Amino acid sequence: MPVMHFKVQWPDGTEANCYSPSTVIREFFVAGQYYALGDFVERAREALHFGSERVREKYGFACSAAMDQLAQIEEQARRFVTDPQAEVKIVELL
């Protein structure tokens, strides 16, 4: 499976490199685009679950790294949940 990485910029300006087990991430995010925090988390959740299922279809087991990445995204997002203006930028898709 072609692995992809995507770099995000959190509302406080910090950046994080994220992992996807599949190129499906391109169907959910556009480089340079800002997403409202809740929208970003929901898109990441859907994309990473979809990618994990692609791994399951091919290899017979889910991708634990995708679920670990989702947990990290959800944890980081909690820091900004009280800010209704919080946005996450997709810096790049690699």
mmCIF file of C-alpha atoms in Angstrom:
data_model
loop_
_atom_site.group_PDB
_atom_site.id
_atom_site.type_symbol
_atom_site.label_atom_id
_atom_site.label_comp_id
_atom_site.label_asym_id
_atom_site.label_seq_id
_atom_site.Cartn_x
_atom_site.Cartn_y
_atom_site.Cartn_z
ATOM 1 C CA MET A 1 0.000 0.000 0.000
ATOM 2 C CA PRO A 2 1.294 3.458 -0.771
ATOM 3 C CA VAL A 3 1.877 5.271 2.502
ATOM 4 C CA MET A 4 1.339 9.021 2.667
ATOM 5 C CA HIS A 5 2.280 11.672 5.154
ATOM 6 C CA PHE A 6 0.567 14.994 5.675
ATOM 7 C CA LYS A 7 1.794 17.985 7.614
ATOM 8 C CA VAL A 8 -0.706 19.991 9.626
ATOM 9 C CA GLN A 9 -0.457 23.329 11.380
ATOM 10 C CA TRP A 10 -2.461 23.552 14.582
ATOM 11 C CA PRO A 11 -4.204 26.785 15.639
ATOM 12 C CA ASP A 12 -1.251 27.747 17.862
ATOM 13 C CA GLY A 13 1.146 27.571 14.892
ATOM 14 C CA THR A 14 2.820 24.302 15.836
ATOM 15 C CA GLU A 15 3.185 21.752 13.077
ATOM 16 C CA ALA A 16 2.894 17.991 13.124
ATOM 17 C CA ASN A 17 3.768 15.321 10.596
ATOM 18 C CA CYS A 18 0.965 12.806 10.293
ATOM 19 C CA TYR A 19 0.752 9.339 8.766
ATOM 20 C CA SER A 20 -1.815 7.710 6.505
ATOM 21 C CA PRO A 21 -1.593 4.105 5.336
ATOM 22 C CA SER A 22 -3.229 5.058 2.047
ATOM 23 C CA THR A 23 -3.380 7.785 -0.572
ATOM 24 C CA VAL A 24 -7.071 8.125 0.319
ATOM 25 C CA ILE A 25 -6.012 11.095 2.468
ATOM 26 C CA ARG A 26 -5.941 13.134 -0.771
ATOM 27 C CA GLU A 27 -9.695 12.677 -1.055
ATOM 28 C CA PHE A 28 -10.225 14.365 2.314
ATOM 29 C CA PHE A 29 -7.637 17.156 2.436
ATOM 30 C CA VAL A 30 -6.119 19.760 0.121
ATOM 31 C CA ALA A 31 -2.670 21.216 0.734
ATOM 32 C CA GLY A 32 -2.843 24.873 1.764
ATOM 33 C CA GLN A 33 -6.468 24.595 2.877
ATOM 34 C CA TYR A 34 -7.712 25.559 6.347
ATOM 35 C CA TYR A 35 -10.357 23.417 8.051
ATOM 36 C CA ALA A 36 -12.433 24.231 11.109
ATOM 37 C CA LEU A 37 -11.130 22.126 13.985
ATOM 38 C CA GLY A 38 -14.171 19.834 14.193
ATOM 39 C CA ASP A 39 -14.264 19.376 10.421
ATOM 40 C CA PHE A 40 -10.553 18.537 10.372
ATOM 41 C CA VAL A 41 -10.907 15.912 13.104
ATOM 42 C CA GLU A 42 -13.944 14.343 11.429
ATOM 43 C CA ARG A 43 -12.205 14.222 8.037
ATOM 44 C CA ALA A 44 -9.086 12.718 9.617
ATOM 45 C CA ARG A 45 -11.193 10.151 11.445
ATOM 46 C CA GLU A 46 -12.980 9.104 8.264
ATOM 47 C CA ALA A 47 -9.832 9.078 6.108
ATOM 48 C CA LEU A 48 -7.752 7.100 8.595
ATOM 49 C CA HIS A 49 -10.516 4.556 9.171
ATOM 50 C CA PHE A 50 -10.928 4.176 5.431
ATOM 51 C CA GLY A 51 -7.173 3.732 4.986
ATOM 52 C CA SER A 52 -7.067 1.199 7.801
ATOM 53 C CA GLU A 53 -9.863 -0.778 6.131
ATOM 54 C CA ARG A 54 -7.925 -0.788 2.861
ATOM 55 C CA VAL A 55 -5.064 -2.402 4.762
ATOM 56 C CA ARG A 56 -7.497 -4.941 6.244
ATOM 57 C CA GLU A 57 -8.809 -5.809 2.778
ATOM 58 C CA LYS A 58 -5.308 -6.351 1.433
ATOM 59 C CA TYR A 59 -3.538 -7.970 4.407
ATOM 60 C CA GLY A 60 -6.319 -9.283 6.628
ATOM 61 C CA PHE A 61 -5.738 -6.932 9.579
ATOM 62 C CA ALA A 62 -6.413 -3.273 10.331
ATOM 63 C CA CYS A 63 -3.650 -0.682 10.380
ATOM 64 C CA SER A 64 -2.827 0.042 14.011
ATOM 65 C CA ALA A 65 -0.536 2.915 12.984
ATOM 66 C CA ALA A 66 -3.516 4.709 11.427
ATOM 67 C CA MET A 67 -5.490 4.328 14.646
ATOM 68 C CA ASP A 68 -2.482 5.563 16.658
ATOM 69 C CA GLN A 69 -2.286 8.603 14.382
ATOM 70 C CA LEU A 70 -5.977 9.287 14.843
ATOM 71 C CA ALA A 71 -5.577 9.107 18.629
ATOM 72 C CA GLN A 72 -2.738 11.658 18.425
ATOM 73 C CA ILE A 73 -4.837 13.985 16.269
ATOM 74 C CA GLU A 74 -7.787 13.746 18.648
ATOM 75 C CA GLU A 75 -5.536 14.402 21.637
ATOM 76 C CA GLN A 76 -3.960 17.480 20.037
ATOM 77 C CA ALA A 77 -7.363 18.781 18.922
ATOM 78 C CA ARG A 78 -8.658 18.723 22.513
ATOM 79 C CA ARG A 79 -6.277 21.593 23.316
ATOM 80 C CA PHE A 80 -8.260 23.902 21.036
ATOM 81 C CA VAL A 81 -11.823 22.647 21.440
ATOM 82 C CA THR A 82 -12.907 25.703 23.475
ATOM 83 C CA ASP A 83 -11.922 28.072 20.638
ATOM 84 C CA PRO A 84 -14.834 28.300 18.170
ATOM 85 C CA GLN A 85 -12.532 29.957 15.617
ATOM 86 C CA ALA A 86 -9.869 27.228 15.741
ATOM 87 C CA GLU A 87 -8.677 26.084 12.330
ATOM 88 C CA VAL A 88 -6.142 23.524 11.181
ATOM 89 C CA LYS A 89 -4.116 24.080 8.026
ATOM 90 C CA ILE A 90 -2.964 21.266 5.788
ATOM 91 C CA VAL A 91 0.572 22.438 5.080
ATOM 92 C CA GLU A 92 1.425 19.679 2.628
ATOM 93 C CA LEU A 93 0.588 16.189 1.474
ATOM 94 C CA LEU A 94 3.682 14.056 0.993
#
